Amino acid sequence: MLNVALPKGRLGDKVYSLLASIGYECKEILEDTRKLIFINEENGVKYFLVKPSDVAIYVENGAADIGVVGKDILLESESDVYELLDLGFGKCRMCVAAKDDFRDNTSRPLRVATKFTNIAKNYYDSINREIEIVKLNGSVELAPILGLSDVIVDIVETGKTLVENGLSVKEEIVPISARLIVNKSSYFFKSDEIDKIVTELGGDKK
């Protein structure tokens, strides 16, 4: 039985369609129900629906063999899992953004507003820039506008929200997309099946 942590929402719908197309169909998951666990004994698969930000936790701790999660969540959580495949959808960018007229004052720590504190710290450590983190959970674009921070570190898709608020991208930290991850013990015991999934989804195992 392959245990799959499926993120709720549109990402999960896409992931399920991919897995169903290669033999892991479980039609019950398409029904209008509040159930969270779906099993198809014949196809040897058990899906359970979880919040996208929790997928890596379930996989890392062995409750799931595999899961699909955004690269942003992987980097932020620093989960101890294998990342086997970039699925190529859910694409966006993790960026540093600021007001259009921003100039970095290197004589003091840079104030960075973000909910991605680990990503921000690791990025600025890599360029030896001292920072002060302002932890926010939403609407980070407001922080530089209201003087709460100098810059923000956030996910950028189209960039429209930035433009409409007088901000612009200053640096791209890393491209983001959906990644197939696997529990390390599961990969040892189920490597043949998992490698087959990676190949059928169009990739080579890393």
mmCIF file of C-alpha atoms in Angstrom:
data_model
loop_
_atom_site.group_PDB
_atom_site.id
_atom_site.type_symbol
_atom_site.label_atom_id
_atom_site.label_comp_id
_atom_site.label_asym_id
_atom_site.label_seq_id
_atom_site.Cartn_x
_atom_site.Cartn_y
_atom_site.Cartn_z
ATOM 1 C CA MET A 1 0.000 0.000 0.000
ATOM 2 C CA LEU A 2 1.350 3.384 -1.054
ATOM 3 C CA ASN A 3 0.430 6.146 1.402
ATOM 4 C CA VAL A 4 0.034 9.549 -0.241
ATOM 5 C CA ALA A 5 -0.286 12.890 1.539
ATOM 6 C CA LEU A 6 -2.453 14.904 -0.828
ATOM 7 C CA PRO A 7 -2.621 18.683 -0.393
ATOM 8 C CA LYS A 8 -6.135 20.084 -0.226
ATOM 9 C CA GLY A 9 -7.285 22.388 -3.019
ATOM 10 C CA ARG A 10 -6.323 22.863 -6.657
ATOM 11 C CA LEU A 11 -2.795 21.536 -6.211
ATOM 12 C CA GLY A 12 -4.150 18.314 -4.729
ATOM 13 C CA ASP A 13 -6.657 17.947 -7.562
ATOM 14 C CA LYS A 14 -3.854 18.174 -10.095
ATOM 15 C CA VAL A 15 -1.642 15.755 -8.185
ATOM 16 C CA TYR A 16 -4.457 13.225 -7.873
ATOM 17 C CA SER A 17 -5.156 13.417 -11.618
ATOM 18 C CA LEU A 18 -1.484 12.708 -12.346
ATOM 19 C CA LEU A 19 -1.320 9.731 -9.990
ATOM 20 C CA ALA A 20 -4.653 8.364 -11.173
ATOM 21 C CA SER A 21 -3.370 8.498 -14.755
ATOM 22 C CA ILE A 22 -0.509 6.124 -13.885
ATOM 23 C CA GLY A 23 -2.574 3.543 -12.027
ATOM 24 C CA TYR A 24 -3.315 5.008 -8.596
ATOM 25 C CA GLU A 25 -6.970 5.814 -9.157
ATOM 26 C CA CYS A 26 -9.336 6.079 -6.196
ATOM 27 C CA LYS A 27 -12.701 7.314 -7.485
ATOM 28 C CA GLU A 28 -14.137 7.832 -3.997
ATOM 29 C CA ILE A 29 -11.897 10.890 -3.629
ATOM 30 C CA LEU A 30 -13.942 12.663 -6.317
ATOM 31 C CA GLU A 31 -17.195 12.339 -4.380
ATOM 32 C CA ASP A 32 -18.713 15.217 -2.405
ATOM 33 C CA THR A 33 -17.681 14.112 1.070
ATOM 34 C CA ARG A 34 -15.961 15.396 4.199
ATOM 35 C CA LYS A 35 -13.836 12.251 4.504
ATOM 36 C CA LEU A 36 -10.084 12.785 4.777
ATOM 37 C CA ILE A 37 -8.846 9.249 4.025
ATOM 38 C CA PHE A 38 -9.520 7.321 0.815
ATOM 39 C CA ILE A 39 -8.355 3.765 0.115
ATOM 40 C CA ASN A 40 -8.332 1.688 -3.054
ATOM 41 C CA GLU A 41 -7.139 -1.793 -2.074
ATOM 42 C CA GLU A 42 -7.139 -2.990 -5.680
ATOM 43 C CA ASN A 43 -4.751 -0.241 -6.806
ATOM 44 C CA GLY A 44 -2.752 -0.405 -3.580
ATOM 45 C CA VAL A 45 -3.077 3.244 -2.631
ATOM 46 C CA LYS A 46 -4.255 5.245 0.371
ATOM 47 C CA TYR A 47 -4.731 9.007 0.039
ATOM 48 C CA PHE A 48 -5.256 11.389 2.900
ATOM 49 C CA LEU A 49 -6.036 15.064 2.549
ATOM 50 C CA VAL A 50 -3.935 17.536 4.507
ATOM 51 C CA LYS A 51 -3.216 21.254 4.554
ATOM 52 C CA PRO A 52 -0.533 22.005 1.925
ATOM 53 C CA SER A 53 1.882 23.354 4.534
ATOM 54 C CA ASP A 54 1.591 20.065 6.483
ATOM 55 C CA VAL A 55 2.415 17.662 3.621
ATOM 56 C CA ALA A 56 6.148 17.644 4.340
ATOM 57 C CA ILE A 57 5.506 16.976 8.043
ATOM 58 C CA TYR A 58 3.459 13.864 7.275
ATOM 59 C CA VAL A 59 6.079 12.624 4.816
ATOM 60 C CA GLU A 60 9.082 13.380 7.027
ATOM 61 C CA ASN A 61 7.543 11.540 9.973
ATOM 62 C CA GLY A 62 6.528 8.480 7.962
ATOM 63 C CA ALA A 63 2.751 8.856 8.068
ATOM 64 C CA ALA A 64 2.955 9.177 4.267
ATOM 65 C CA ASP A 65 5.362 7.567 1.820
ATOM 66 C CA ILE A 66 5.112 10.369 -0.721
ATOM 67 C CA GLY A 67 3.566 13.796 -1.108
ATOM 68 C CA VAL A 68 3.633 16.888 -3.268
ATOM 69 C CA VAL A 69 4.564 20.260 -1.849
ATOM 70 C CA GLY A 70 5.708 23.671 -3.031
ATOM 71 C CA LYS A 71 9.444 24.310 -3.006
ATOM 72 C CA ASP A 72 8.780 27.339 -0.771
ATOM 73 C CA ILE A 73 7.373 25.106 1.968
ATOM 74 C CA LEU A 74 10.278 22.682 1.627
ATOM 75 C CA LEU A 75 12.840 25.449 1.987
ATOM 76 C CA GLU A 76 11.039 27.132 4.861
ATOM 77 C CA SER A 77 10.413 23.940 6.852
ATOM 78 C CA GLU A 78 13.873 22.483 6.077
ATOM 79 C CA SER A 79 12.217 19.046 6.104
ATOM 80 C CA ASP A 80 14.379 15.924 6.172
ATOM 81 C CA VAL A 81 12.933 14.224 3.079
ATOM 82 C CA TYR A 82 14.097 13.277 -0.395
ATOM 83 C CA GLU A 83 13.012 15.631 -3.172
ATOM 84 C CA LEU A 84 12.717 13.432 -6.258
ATOM 85 C CA LEU A 85 10.984 15.421 -8.951
ATOM 86 C CA ASP A 86 10.060 18.919 -10.045
ATOM 87 C CA LEU A 87 6.531 18.470 -11.372
ATOM 88 C CA GLY A 88 6.732 21.731 -13.293
ATOM 89 C CA PHE A 89 3.454 23.309 -12.202
ATOM 90 C CA GLY A 90 2.521 25.876 -9.584
ATOM 91 C CA LYS A 91 5.407 27.983 -10.847
ATOM 92 C CA CYS A 92 6.288 31.276 -9.194
ATOM 93 C CA ARG A 93 9.339 32.946 -7.629
ATOM 94 C CA MET A 94 10.602 33.703 -4.152
ATOM 95 C CA CYS A 95 11.803 37.291 -4.356
ATOM 96 C CA VAL A 96 13.046 40.319 -2.497
ATOM 97 C CA ALA A 97 10.802 43.295 -3.268
ATOM 98 C CA ALA A 98 10.804 46.915 -2.135
ATOM 99 C CA LYS A 99 9.538 50.366 -3.021
ATOM 100 C CA ASP A 100 10.578 51.478 -6.471
ATOM 101 C CA ASP A 101 12.986 54.087 -5.065
ATOM 102 C CA PHE A 102 14.592 51.766 -2.496
ATOM 103 C CA ARG A 103 18.320 52.134 -1.857
ATOM 104 C CA ASP A 104 20.025 49.787 0.609
ATOM 105 C CA ASN A 105 21.647 51.569 3.564
ATOM 106 C CA THR A 106 24.445 49.127 4.414
ATOM 107 C CA SER A 107 25.421 51.048 7.567
ATOM 108 C CA ARG A 108 22.623 49.327 9.507
ATOM 109 C CA PRO A 109 20.771 45.994 9.495
ATOM 110 C CA LEU A 110 18.221 45.602 6.693
ATOM 111 C CA ARG A 111 14.657 45.287 7.966
ATOM 112 C CA VAL A 112 12.962 42.384 6.170
ATOM 113 C CA ALA A 113 9.224 41.670 6.453
ATOM 114 C CA THR A 114 8.232 38.122 5.584
ATOM 115 C CA LYS A 115 6.455 34.973 6.677
ATOM 116 C CA PHE A 116 9.339 32.962 5.167
ATOM 117 C CA THR A 117 11.800 33.664 7.966
ATOM 118 C CA ASN A 118 14.163 30.742 7.301
ATOM 119 C CA ILE A 119 14.351 31.468 3.582
ATOM 120 C CA ALA A 120 15.070 35.130 4.276
ATOM 121 C CA LYS A 121 17.729 34.377 6.901
ATOM 122 C CA ASN A 122 19.460 31.793 4.719
ATOM 123 C CA TYR A 123 19.452 34.081 1.688
ATOM 124 C CA TYR A 124 20.893 37.087 3.498
ATOM 125 C CA ASP A 125 23.419 34.891 5.323
ATOM 126 C CA SER A 126 24.618 33.704 1.912
ATOM 127 C CA ILE A 127 25.391 37.300 0.878
ATOM 128 C CA ASN A 128 26.690 38.337 4.310
ATOM 129 C CA ARG A 129 24.014 40.986 4.881
ATOM 130 C CA GLU A 130 22.894 41.611 8.460
ATOM 131 C CA ILE A 131 19.110 41.753 8.786
ATOM 132 C CA GLU A 132 16.275 42.209 11.252
ATOM 133 C CA ILE A 133 13.245 40.020 10.578
ATOM 134 C CA VAL A 134 9.726 41.412 10.886
ATOM 135 C CA LYS A 135 7.531 38.301 10.999
ATOM 136 C CA LEU A 136 4.178 38.814 9.286
ATOM 137 C CA ASN A 137 1.496 36.340 8.256
ATOM 138 C CA GLY A 138 -0.169 38.270 5.458
ATOM 139 C CA SER A 139 -0.241 41.458 3.374
ATOM 140 C CA VAL A 140 3.518 41.838 3.625
ATOM 141 C CA GLU A 141 3.345 44.437 0.832
ATOM 142 C CA LEU A 142 2.115 46.937 3.417
ATOM 143 C CA ALA A 143 5.292 46.767 5.486
ATOM 144 C CA PRO A 144 7.625 48.865 3.291
ATOM 145 C CA ILE A 145 4.802 51.232 2.343
ATOM 146 C CA LEU A 146 4.132 52.035 6.011
ATOM 147 C CA GLY A 147 7.805 52.093 6.988
ATOM 148 C CA LEU A 148 7.675 48.863 8.985
ATOM 149 C CA SER A 149 10.412 47.316 6.838
ATOM 150 C CA ASP A 150 12.894 48.167 4.097
ATOM 151 C CA VAL A 151 12.108 45.149 1.933
ATOM 152 C CA ILE A 152 9.916 42.059 1.842
ATOM 153 C CA VAL A 153 10.675 38.453 0.992
ATOM 154 C CA ASP A 154 7.634 36.820 -0.550
ATOM 155 C CA ILE A 155 6.261 34.660 -3.355
ATOM 156 C CA VAL A 156 5.716 36.511 -6.620
ATOM 157 C CA GLU A 157 3.511 35.095 -9.379
ATOM 158 C CA THR A 158 2.535 37.817 -11.841
ATOM 159 C CA GLY A 159 3.920 40.747 -9.835
ATOM 160 C CA LYS A 160 0.665 42.662 -10.291
ATOM 161 C CA THR A 161 0.113 43.161 -6.569
ATOM 162 C CA LEU A 162 3.588 44.631 -6.214
ATOM 163 C CA VAL A 163 3.099 47.056 -9.090
ATOM 164 C CA GLU A 164 -0.284 48.213 -7.810
ATOM 165 C CA ASN A 165 1.311 49.020 -4.453
ATOM 166 C CA GLY A 166 4.369 50.851 -5.778
ATOM 167 C CA LEU A 167 6.759 47.963 -5.214
ATOM 168 C CA SER A 168 9.054 46.020 -7.546
ATOM 169 C CA VAL A 169 11.240 42.924 -7.484
ATOM 170 C CA LYS A 170 14.841 43.667 -6.510
ATOM 171 C CA GLU A 171 16.264 40.137 -6.352
ATOM 172 C CA GLU A 172 15.039 36.647 -7.239
ATOM 173 C CA ILE A 173 16.018 34.177 -4.532
ATOM 174 C CA VAL A 174 14.783 30.890 -5.994
ATOM 175 C CA PRO A 175 12.208 29.574 -8.490
ATOM 176 C CA ILE A 176 9.246 27.820 -6.881
ATOM 177 C CA SER A 177 7.173 24.915 -8.195
ATOM 178 C CA ALA A 178 5.491 21.715 -6.987
ATOM 179 C CA ARG A 179 7.909 18.964 -5.926
ATOM 180 C CA LEU A 180 7.428 15.235 -5.352
ATOM 181 C CA ILE A 181 8.912 14.270 -2.001
ATOM 182 C CA VAL A 182 9.390 10.898 -0.322
ATOM 183 C CA ASN A 183 10.028 9.642 3.186
ATOM 184 C CA LYS A 184 13.608 8.407 3.486
ATOM 185 C CA SER A 185 12.691 5.032 5.023
ATOM 186 C CA SER A 186 9.882 4.533 2.508
ATOM 187 C CA TYR A 187 12.326 5.125 -0.314
ATOM 188 C CA PHE A 188 14.569 2.381 1.062
ATOM 189 C CA PHE A 189 11.746 -0.156 1.310
ATOM 190 C CA LYS A 190 9.632 0.912 -1.694
ATOM 191 C CA SER A 191 12.305 2.281 -4.041
ATOM 192 C CA ASP A 192 11.222 0.251 -7.068
ATOM 193 C CA GLU A 193 7.644 1.469 -6.901
ATOM 194 C CA ILE A 194 8.628 5.051 -6.156
ATOM 195 C CA ASP A 195 11.226 5.143 -8.950
ATOM 196 C CA LYS A 196 8.564 3.806 -11.307
ATOM 197 C CA ILE A 197 6.249 6.678 -10.299
ATOM 198 C CA VAL A 198 9.010 9.235 -10.926
ATOM 199 C CA THR A 199 9.710 7.764 -14.358
ATOM 200 C CA GLU A 200 6.046 7.625 -15.357
ATOM 201 C CA LEU A 201 5.551 11.231 -14.248
ATOM 202 C CA GLY A 202 8.254 12.197 -16.716
ATOM 203 C CA GLY A 203 11.398 12.509 -14.662
ATOM 204 C CA ASP A 204 14.558 10.746 -13.619
ATOM 205 C CA LYS A 205 15.112 10.170 -9.936
ATOM 206 C CA LYS A 206 17.612 12.542 -8.385
#
